[in-house]
Coordinates of C-alpha atoms (C1' of nucleotides) in Angstrom, one line a residue:
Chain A
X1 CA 37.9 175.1 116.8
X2 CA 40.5 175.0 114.1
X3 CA 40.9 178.9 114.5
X4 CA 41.7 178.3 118.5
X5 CA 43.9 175.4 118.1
X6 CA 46.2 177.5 115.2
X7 CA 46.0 180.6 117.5
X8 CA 47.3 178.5 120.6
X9 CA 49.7 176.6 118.3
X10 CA 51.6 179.5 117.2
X11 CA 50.9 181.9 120.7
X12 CA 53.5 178.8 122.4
X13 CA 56.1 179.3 120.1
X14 CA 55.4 176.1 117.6
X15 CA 55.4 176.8 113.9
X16 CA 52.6 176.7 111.6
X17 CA 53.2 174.2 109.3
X18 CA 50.9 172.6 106.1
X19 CA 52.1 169.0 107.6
X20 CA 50.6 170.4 111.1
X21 CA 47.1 172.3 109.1
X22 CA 46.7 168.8 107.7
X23 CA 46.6 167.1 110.9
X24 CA 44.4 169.5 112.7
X25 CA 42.2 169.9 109.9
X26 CA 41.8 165.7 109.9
X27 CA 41.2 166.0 114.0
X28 CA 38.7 168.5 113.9
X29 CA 36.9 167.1 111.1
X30 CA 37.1 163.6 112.4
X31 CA 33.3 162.2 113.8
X32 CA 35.5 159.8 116.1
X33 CA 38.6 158.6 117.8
X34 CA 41.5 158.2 114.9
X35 CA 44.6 155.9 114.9
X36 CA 47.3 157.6 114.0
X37 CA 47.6 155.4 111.0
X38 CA 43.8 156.6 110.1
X39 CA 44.9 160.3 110.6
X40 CA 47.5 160.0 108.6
X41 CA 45.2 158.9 105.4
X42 CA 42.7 161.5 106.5
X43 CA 45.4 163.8 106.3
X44 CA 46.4 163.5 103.5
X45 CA 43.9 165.0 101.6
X46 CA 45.3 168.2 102.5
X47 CA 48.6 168.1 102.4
X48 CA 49.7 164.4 100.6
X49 CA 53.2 164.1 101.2
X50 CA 52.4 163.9 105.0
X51 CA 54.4 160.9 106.6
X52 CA 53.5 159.0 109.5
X53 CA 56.4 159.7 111.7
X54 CA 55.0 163.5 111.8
X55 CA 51.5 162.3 112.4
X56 CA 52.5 161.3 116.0
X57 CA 55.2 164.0 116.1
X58 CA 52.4 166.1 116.2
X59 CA 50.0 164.2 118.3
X60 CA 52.5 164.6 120.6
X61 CA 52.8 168.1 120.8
X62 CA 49.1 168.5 120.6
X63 CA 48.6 165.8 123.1
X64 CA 50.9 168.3 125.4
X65 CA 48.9 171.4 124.6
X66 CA 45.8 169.4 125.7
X67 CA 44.6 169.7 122.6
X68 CA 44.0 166.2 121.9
X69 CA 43.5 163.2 124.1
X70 CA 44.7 159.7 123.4
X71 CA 41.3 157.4 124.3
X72 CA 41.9 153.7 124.9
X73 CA 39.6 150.7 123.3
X74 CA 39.1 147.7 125.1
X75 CA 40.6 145.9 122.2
X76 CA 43.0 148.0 119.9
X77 CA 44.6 150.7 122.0
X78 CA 45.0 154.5 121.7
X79 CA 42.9 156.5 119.2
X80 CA 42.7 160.6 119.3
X81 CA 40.3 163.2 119.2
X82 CA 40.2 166.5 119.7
X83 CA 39.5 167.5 123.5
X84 CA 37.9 170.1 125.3
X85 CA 39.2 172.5 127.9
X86 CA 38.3 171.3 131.4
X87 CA 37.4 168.2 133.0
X88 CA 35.7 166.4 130.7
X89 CA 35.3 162.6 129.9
X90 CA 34.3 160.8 126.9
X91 CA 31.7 158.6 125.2
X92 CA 32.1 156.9 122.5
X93 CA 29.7 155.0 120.0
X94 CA 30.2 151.1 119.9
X95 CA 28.6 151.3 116.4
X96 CA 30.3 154.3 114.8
X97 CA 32.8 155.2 116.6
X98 CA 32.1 158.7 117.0
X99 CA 32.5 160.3 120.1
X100 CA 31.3 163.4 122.3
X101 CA 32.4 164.3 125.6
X102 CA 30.6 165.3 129.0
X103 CA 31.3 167.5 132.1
X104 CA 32.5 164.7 134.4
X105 CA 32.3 167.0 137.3
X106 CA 29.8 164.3 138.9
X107 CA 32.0 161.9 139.0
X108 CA 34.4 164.1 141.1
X109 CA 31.7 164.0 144.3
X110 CA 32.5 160.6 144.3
X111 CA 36.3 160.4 144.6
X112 CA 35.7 160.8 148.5
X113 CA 33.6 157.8 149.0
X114 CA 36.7 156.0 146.5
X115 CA 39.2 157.0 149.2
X116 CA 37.4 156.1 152.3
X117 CA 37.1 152.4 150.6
X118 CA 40.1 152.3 149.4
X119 CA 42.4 154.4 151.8
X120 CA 44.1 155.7 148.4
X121 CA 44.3 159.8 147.9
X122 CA 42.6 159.8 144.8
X123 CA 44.9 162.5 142.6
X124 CA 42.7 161.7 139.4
X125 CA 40.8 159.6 137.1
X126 CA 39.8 158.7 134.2
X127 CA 36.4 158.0 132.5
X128 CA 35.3 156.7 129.2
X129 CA 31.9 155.1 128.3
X130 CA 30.5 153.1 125.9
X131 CA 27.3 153.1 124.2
X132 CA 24.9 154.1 120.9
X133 CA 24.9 157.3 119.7
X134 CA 21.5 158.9 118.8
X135 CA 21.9 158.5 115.2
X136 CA 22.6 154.9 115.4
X137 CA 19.8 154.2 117.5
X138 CA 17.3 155.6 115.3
X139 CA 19.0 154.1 112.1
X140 CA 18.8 150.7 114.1
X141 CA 16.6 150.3 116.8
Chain B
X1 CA 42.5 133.0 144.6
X2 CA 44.7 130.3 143.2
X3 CA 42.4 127.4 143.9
X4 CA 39.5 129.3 142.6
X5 CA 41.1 129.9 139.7
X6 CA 42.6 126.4 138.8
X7 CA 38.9 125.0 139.8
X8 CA 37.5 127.6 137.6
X9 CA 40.0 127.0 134.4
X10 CA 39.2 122.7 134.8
X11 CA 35.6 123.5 134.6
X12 CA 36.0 125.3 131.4
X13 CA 37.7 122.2 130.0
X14 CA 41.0 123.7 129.6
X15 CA 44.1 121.6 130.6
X16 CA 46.0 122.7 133.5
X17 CA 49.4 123.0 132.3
X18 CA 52.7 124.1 134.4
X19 CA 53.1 127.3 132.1
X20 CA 49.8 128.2 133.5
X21 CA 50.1 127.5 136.6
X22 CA 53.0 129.6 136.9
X23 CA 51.5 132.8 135.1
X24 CA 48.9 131.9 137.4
X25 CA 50.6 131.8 140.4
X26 CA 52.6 135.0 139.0
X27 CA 49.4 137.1 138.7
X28 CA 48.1 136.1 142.1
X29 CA 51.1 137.2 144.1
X30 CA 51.6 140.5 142.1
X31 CA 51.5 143.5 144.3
X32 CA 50.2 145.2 140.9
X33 CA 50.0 145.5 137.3
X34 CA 52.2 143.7 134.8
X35 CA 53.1 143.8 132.1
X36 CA 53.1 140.5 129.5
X37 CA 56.9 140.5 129.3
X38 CA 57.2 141.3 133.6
X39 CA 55.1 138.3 133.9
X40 CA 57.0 136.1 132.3
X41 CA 60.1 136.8 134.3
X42 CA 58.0 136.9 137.1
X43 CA 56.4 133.4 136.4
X44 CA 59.9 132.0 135.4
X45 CA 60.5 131.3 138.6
X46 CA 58.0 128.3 138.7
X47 CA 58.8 127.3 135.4
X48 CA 61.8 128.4 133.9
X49 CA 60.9 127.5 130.3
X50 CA 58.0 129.7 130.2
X51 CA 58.1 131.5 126.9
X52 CA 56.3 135.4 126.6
X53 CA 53.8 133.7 123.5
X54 CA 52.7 131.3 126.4
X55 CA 52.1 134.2 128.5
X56 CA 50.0 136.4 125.9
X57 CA 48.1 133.3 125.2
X58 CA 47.2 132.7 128.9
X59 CA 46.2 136.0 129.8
X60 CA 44.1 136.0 126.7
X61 CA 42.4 133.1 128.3
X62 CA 42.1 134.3 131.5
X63 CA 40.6 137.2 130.5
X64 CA 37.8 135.4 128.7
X65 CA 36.8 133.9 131.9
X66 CA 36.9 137.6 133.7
X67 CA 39.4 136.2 135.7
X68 CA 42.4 138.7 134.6
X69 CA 42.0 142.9 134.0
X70 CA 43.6 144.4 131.1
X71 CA 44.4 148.3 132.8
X72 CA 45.5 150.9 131.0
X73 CA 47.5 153.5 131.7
X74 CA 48.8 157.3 130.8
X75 CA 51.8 156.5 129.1
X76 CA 52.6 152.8 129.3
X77 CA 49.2 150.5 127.7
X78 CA 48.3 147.4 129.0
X79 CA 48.8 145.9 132.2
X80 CA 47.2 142.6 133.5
X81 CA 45.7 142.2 137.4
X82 CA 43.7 139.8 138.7
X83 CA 40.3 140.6 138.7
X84 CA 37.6 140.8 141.5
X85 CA 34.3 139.5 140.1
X86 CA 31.1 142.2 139.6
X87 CA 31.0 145.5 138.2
X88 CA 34.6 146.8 140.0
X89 CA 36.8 149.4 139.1
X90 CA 40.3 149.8 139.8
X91 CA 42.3 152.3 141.8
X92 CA 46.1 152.5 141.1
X93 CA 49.0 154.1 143.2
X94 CA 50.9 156.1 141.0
X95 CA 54.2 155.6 143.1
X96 CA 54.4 152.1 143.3
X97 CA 51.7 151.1 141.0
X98 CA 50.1 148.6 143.3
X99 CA 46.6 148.4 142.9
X100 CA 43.3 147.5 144.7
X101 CA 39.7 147.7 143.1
X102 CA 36.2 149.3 144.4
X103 CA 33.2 149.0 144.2
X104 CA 31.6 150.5 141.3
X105 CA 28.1 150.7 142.1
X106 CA 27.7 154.5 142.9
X107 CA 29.0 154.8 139.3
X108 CA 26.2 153.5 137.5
X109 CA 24.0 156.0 139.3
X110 CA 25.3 158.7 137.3
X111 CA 24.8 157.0 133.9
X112 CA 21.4 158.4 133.3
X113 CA 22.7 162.1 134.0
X114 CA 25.6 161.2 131.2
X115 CA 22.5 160.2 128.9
X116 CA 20.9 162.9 129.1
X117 CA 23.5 165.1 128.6
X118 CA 24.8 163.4 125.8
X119 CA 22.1 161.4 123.8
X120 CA 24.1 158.2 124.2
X121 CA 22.4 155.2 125.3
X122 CA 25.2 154.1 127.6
X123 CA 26.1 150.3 127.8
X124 CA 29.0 150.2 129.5
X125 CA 32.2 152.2 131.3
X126 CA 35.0 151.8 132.3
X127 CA 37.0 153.6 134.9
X128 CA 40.2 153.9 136.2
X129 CA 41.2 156.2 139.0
X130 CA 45.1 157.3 139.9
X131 CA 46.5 158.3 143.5
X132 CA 48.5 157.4 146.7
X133 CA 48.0 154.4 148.5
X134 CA 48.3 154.5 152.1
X135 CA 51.8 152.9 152.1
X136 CA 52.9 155.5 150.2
X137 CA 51.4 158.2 151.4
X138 CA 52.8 157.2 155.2
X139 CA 56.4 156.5 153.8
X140 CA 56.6 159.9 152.0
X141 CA 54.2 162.3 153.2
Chain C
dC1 C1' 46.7 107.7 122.6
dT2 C1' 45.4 112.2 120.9
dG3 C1' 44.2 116.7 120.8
dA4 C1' 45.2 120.7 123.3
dC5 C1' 49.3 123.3 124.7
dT6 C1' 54.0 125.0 124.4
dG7 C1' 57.8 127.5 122.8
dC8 C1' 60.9 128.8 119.3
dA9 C1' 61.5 131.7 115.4
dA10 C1' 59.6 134.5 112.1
dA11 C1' 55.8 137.8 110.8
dT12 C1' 53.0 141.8 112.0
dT13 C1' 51.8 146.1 113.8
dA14 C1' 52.7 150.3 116.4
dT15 C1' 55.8 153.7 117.6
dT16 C1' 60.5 156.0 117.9
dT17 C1' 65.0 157.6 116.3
dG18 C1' 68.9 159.1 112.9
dC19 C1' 69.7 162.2 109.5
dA20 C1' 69.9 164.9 105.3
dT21 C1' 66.8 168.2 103.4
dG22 C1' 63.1 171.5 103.3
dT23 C1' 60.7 175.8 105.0
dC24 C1' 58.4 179.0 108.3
dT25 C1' 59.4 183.4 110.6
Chain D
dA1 C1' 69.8 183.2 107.4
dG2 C1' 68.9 179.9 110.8
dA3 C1' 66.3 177.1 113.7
dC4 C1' 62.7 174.3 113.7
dA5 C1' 60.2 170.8 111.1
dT6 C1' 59.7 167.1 107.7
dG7 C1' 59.9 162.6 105.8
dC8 C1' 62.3 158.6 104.5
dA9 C1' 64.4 154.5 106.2
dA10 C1' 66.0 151.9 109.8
dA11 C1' 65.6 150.7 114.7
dT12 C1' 62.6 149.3 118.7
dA13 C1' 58.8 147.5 121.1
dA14 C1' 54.6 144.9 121.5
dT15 C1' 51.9 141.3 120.0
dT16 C1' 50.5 137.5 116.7
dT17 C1' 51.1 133.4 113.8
dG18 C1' 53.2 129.0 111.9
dC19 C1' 54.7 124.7 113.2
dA20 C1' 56.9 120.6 115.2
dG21 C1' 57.5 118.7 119.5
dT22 C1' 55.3 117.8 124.3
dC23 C1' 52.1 116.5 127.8
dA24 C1' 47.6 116.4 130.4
dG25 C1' 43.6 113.8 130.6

DNA sequence: CTGACTGCAAATTATTTGCATGTCT
DNA sequence: AGACATGCAAATAATTTGCAGTCAG
């Protein structure tokens, strides 16, 4: 994934920095959703003069690529991860955090029935769920 | 709503003060999300004094009780609606950000496809969907 | 009365901006 | 070389906490 992402990065124009390796290194690593805070010490262990302030510099422009998606919490707000192409949706762990994402495509066959209710046009959505991963069902019950 | 509210806040024991009251009243009328700051101006207008920590600390209640929707959005996080009782998702217009909420049901028939697919024993979702409402979509095209 | 509630101000936390310097291409 | 990128520090924005005064029950 790294490979792609450093391909696509430098095929728009954006430089290929060690600040930027570090952070995409640190997302594509990461077995969850990060706070930019979190990336930023994850980071670092690439590249350790990394500051914050580039940290969401970055998420930004990655975040524009659609390389990364922001994913809201019920309680603290906004965490990354890396994203897939297409329309996707997430899941993430309520024990460890980490997360995978799904074709969502189902959930498209019911944006009709959304519309009739609601008499919106539905233009788009978005998913995420909440549950235990495999790993921390077996390691727990 | 208002009634039911106030009925449902003196049965959990908590005083009914004019500062709530007026977020109350504030939250019922909205024609959509608001922020905690657009609240308080909002709810000013019953209750001049009302300061934003009052606010924050209301809504915080109110969502204990299920009575109050934190929604999130794209760019901006956290907005607070009044919210329907059951398992309801919410729909919002993306002109003028009014919102109503469905009925979720259909939704949950999909979670067994999602745990297949993913290995996640799902425990909970949460959905938001995006679009025109019919005002809108009339007064614009 | 009295404890829960309020609201001000200050403290935190999250994110953005200004700017001089550094470094990919 | 030169533009884009970095990172520090300061500026903003959003939310929480400390506390003395207030008010519903």
């Amino acid at each position: 994934v790294y490979e792609q992402w450093v391909a696509r990065i430098q095929a728009e124009g954006y430089r290929l920095t060690a600040a930027r390796k570090a952070v995409l290194r640190a997302l594509v690593e990461a077995r969850g959703p990060l706070s930019a805070a979190a990336l930023q010490v994850s980071a670092r262990g690439q590249h350790s003069r990394l500051g914050l302030v580039t940290v969401y510099r970055t998420l930004e422009m990655l975040e524009g690529l659609g390389l990364v998606r922001r994913i809201h919490a019920e309680g603290a707000c906004h965490g990354f991860t890396a994203s897939s192409p297409g329309h996707r949706h997430a899941v993430t762990c309520e024990r460890c955090a980490r997360a995978v994402e799904f074709d969502g495509d189902d959930l498209c066959e019911l944006t009709p029935g959304v519309e009739r209710k609601t008499g919106y046009r539905i233009s788009g959505h978005w998913l995420q769920m909440v549950g235990l991963c495999p790993s921390c069902r077996e390691g727990r019950g």
